[in-house]
mmCIF file of C-alpha atoms in Angstrom:
data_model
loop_
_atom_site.group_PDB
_atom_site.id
_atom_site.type_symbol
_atom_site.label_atom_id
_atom_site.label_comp_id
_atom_site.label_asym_id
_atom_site.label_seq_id
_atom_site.Cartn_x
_atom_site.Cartn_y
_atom_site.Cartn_z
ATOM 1 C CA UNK L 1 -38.371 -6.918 -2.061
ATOM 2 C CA UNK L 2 -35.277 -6.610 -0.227
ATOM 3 C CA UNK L 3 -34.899 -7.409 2.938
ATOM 4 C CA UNK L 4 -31.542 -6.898 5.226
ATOM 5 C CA UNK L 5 -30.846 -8.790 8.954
ATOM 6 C CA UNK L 6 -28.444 -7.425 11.108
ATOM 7 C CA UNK L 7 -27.516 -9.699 14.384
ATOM 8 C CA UNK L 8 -24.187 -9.513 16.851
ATOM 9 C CA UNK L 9 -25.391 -5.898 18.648
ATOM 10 C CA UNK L 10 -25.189 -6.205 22.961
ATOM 11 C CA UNK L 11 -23.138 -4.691 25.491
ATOM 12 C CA UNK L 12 -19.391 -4.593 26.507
ATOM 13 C CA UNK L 13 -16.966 -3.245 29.067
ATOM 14 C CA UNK L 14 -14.044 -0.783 28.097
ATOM 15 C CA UNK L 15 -12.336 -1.400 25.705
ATOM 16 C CA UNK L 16 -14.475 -4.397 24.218
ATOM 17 C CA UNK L 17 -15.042 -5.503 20.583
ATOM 18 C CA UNK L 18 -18.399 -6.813 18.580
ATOM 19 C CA UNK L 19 -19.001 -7.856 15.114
ATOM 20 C CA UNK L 20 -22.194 -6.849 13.102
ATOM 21 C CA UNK L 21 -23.418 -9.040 10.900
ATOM 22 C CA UNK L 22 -26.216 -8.332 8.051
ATOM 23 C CA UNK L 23 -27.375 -10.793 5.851
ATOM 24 C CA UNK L 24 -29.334 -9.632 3.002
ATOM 25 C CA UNK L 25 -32.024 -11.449 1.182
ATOM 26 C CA UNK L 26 -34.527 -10.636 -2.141
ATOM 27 C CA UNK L 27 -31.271 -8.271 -2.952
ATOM 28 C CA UNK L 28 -27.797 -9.406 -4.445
ATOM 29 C CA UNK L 29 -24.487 -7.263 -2.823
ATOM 30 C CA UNK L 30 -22.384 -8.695 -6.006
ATOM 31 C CA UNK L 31 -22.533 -5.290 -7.529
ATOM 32 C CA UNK L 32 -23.972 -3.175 -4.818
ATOM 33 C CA UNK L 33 -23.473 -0.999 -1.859
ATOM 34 C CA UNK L 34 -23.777 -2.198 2.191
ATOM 35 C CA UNK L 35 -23.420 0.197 4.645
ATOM 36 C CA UNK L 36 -23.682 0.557 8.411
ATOM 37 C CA UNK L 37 -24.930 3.287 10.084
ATOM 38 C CA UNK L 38 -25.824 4.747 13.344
ATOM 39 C CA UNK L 39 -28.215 6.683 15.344
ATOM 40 C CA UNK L 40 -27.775 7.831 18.904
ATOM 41 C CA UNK L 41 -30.085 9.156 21.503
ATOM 42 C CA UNK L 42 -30.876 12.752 20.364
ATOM 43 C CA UNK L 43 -27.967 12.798 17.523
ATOM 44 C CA UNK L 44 -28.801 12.560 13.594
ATOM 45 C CA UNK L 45 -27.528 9.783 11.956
ATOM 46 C CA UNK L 46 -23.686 9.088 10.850
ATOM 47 C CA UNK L 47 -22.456 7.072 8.210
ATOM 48 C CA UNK L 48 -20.115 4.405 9.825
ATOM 49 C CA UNK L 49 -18.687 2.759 7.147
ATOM 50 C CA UNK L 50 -19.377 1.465 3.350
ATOM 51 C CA UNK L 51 -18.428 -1.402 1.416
ATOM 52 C CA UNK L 52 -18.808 -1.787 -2.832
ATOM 53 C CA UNK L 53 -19.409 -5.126 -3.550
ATOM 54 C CA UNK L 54 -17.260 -5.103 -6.756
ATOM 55 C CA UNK L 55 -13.412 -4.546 -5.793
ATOM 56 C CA UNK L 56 -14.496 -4.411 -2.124
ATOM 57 C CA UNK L 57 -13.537 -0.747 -1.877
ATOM 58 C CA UNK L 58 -14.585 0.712 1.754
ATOM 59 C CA UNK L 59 -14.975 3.924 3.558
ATOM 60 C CA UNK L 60 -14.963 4.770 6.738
ATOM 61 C CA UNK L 61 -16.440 7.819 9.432
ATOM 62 C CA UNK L 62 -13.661 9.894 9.923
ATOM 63 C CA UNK L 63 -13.540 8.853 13.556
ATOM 64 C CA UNK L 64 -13.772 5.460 13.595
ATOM 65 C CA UNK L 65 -10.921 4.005 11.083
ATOM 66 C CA UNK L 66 -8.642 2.128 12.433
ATOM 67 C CA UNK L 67 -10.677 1.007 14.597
ATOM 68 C CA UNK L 68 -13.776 -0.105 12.928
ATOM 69 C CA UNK L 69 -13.436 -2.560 9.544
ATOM 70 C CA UNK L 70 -16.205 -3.981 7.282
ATOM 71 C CA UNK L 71 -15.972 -6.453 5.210
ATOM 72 C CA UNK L 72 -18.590 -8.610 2.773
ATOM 73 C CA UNK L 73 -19.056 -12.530 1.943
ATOM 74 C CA UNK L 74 -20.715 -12.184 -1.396
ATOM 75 C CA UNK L 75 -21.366 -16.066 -1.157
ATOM 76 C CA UNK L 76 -23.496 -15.240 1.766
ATOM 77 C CA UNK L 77 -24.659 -11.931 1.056
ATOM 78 C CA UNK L 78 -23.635 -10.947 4.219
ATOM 79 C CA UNK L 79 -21.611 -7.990 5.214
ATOM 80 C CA UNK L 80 -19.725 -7.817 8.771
ATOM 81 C CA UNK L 81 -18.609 -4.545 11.004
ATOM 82 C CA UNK L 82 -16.134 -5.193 13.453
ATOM 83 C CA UNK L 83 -15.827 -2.915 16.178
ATOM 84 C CA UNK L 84 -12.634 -3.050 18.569
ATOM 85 C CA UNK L 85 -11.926 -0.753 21.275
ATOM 86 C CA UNK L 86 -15.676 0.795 21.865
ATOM 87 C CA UNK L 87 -16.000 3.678 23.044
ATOM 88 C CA UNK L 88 -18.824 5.208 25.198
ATOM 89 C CA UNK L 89 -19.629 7.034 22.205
ATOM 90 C CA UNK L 90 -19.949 4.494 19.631
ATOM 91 C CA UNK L 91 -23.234 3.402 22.069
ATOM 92 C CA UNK L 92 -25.800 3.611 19.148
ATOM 93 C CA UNK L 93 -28.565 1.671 17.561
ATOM 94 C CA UNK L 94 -26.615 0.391 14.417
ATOM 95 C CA UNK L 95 -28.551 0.129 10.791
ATOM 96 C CA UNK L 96 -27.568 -2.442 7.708
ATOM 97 C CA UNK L 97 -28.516 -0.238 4.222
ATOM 98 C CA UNK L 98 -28.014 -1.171 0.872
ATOM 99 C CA UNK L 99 -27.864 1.039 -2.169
ATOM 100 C CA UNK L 100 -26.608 1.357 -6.130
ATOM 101 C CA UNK L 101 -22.932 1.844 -6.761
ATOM 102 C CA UNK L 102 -22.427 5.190 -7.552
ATOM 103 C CA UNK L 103 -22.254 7.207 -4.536
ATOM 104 C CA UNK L 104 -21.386 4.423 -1.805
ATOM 105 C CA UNK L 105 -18.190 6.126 -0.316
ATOM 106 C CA UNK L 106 -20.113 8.642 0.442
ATOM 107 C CA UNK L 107 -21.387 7.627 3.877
ATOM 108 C CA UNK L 108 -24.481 10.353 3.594
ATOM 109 C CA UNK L 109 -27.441 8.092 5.045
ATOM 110 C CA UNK L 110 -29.709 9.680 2.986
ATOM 111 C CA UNK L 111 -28.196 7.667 0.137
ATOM 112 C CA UNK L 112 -29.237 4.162 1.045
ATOM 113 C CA UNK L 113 -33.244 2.906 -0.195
ATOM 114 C CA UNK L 114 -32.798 0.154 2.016
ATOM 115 C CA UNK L 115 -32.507 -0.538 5.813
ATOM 116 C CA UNK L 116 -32.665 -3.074 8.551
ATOM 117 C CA UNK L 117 -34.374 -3.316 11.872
ATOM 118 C CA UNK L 118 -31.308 -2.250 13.710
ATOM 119 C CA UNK L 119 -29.118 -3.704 16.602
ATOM 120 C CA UNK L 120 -28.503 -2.053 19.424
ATOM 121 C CA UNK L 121 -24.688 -1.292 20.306
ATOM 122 C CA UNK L 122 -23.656 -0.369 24.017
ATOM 123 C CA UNK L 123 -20.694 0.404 25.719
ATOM 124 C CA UNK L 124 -21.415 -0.218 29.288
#
């Protein structure tokens, strides 16, 4: 039974930064997909970024690299999203998912069996 954790969602001023953390448990990332995404008020879901736990390959929303990076600690089973210079419209309720291999750059939220709760992201 897998079961994924995400803490480090709140609010911030312009310009503002936050890091996401998800810690996954009954699940291994060694040689697996993470992925955040998001859902706004009244918007479908978008695939914010992706991370393959072998090679640490990512992909990003078109939107946000540059200014968004994710990164893993496979000793942890934890994967982190930083977010730097928010933007009213990165305000979102952000979900941890996990999924196989194949098919992780693919940011399509459809693709992940396996979400979080969700924290909530706001840019105030």
């Amino acid at each position: 039974h897998v079961q994924l954790v995400e803490s480090g969602g709140g609010s911030v001023q312009t310009g503002g930064s936050l890091r996401l953390s998800c810690t996954a448990s009954g699940y291994t990332t060694r040689s697996n997909c993470m992925g955040w995404i998001r859902q706004a008020p009244g918007k479908e879901r978008e695939g914010v970024a992706a991370i393959l736990a072998a090679g640490g390959y990512t992909w990003y929303g078109e939107s946000l690299k540059g200014r968004f990076n994710i990164s893993q600690d496979n000793t942890k089973n934890t994967v982190y999203l930083q977010m730097n210079s928010l933007k009213p419209e990165d305000t979102a309720m952000y979900y941890c998912a996990a999924g196989p291999s194949a098919g992780c750059g693919s940011l399509d939220p459809t693709y992940f069996p396996a979400w979080g709760q969700g924290t909530q992201v706001t840019r105030l």
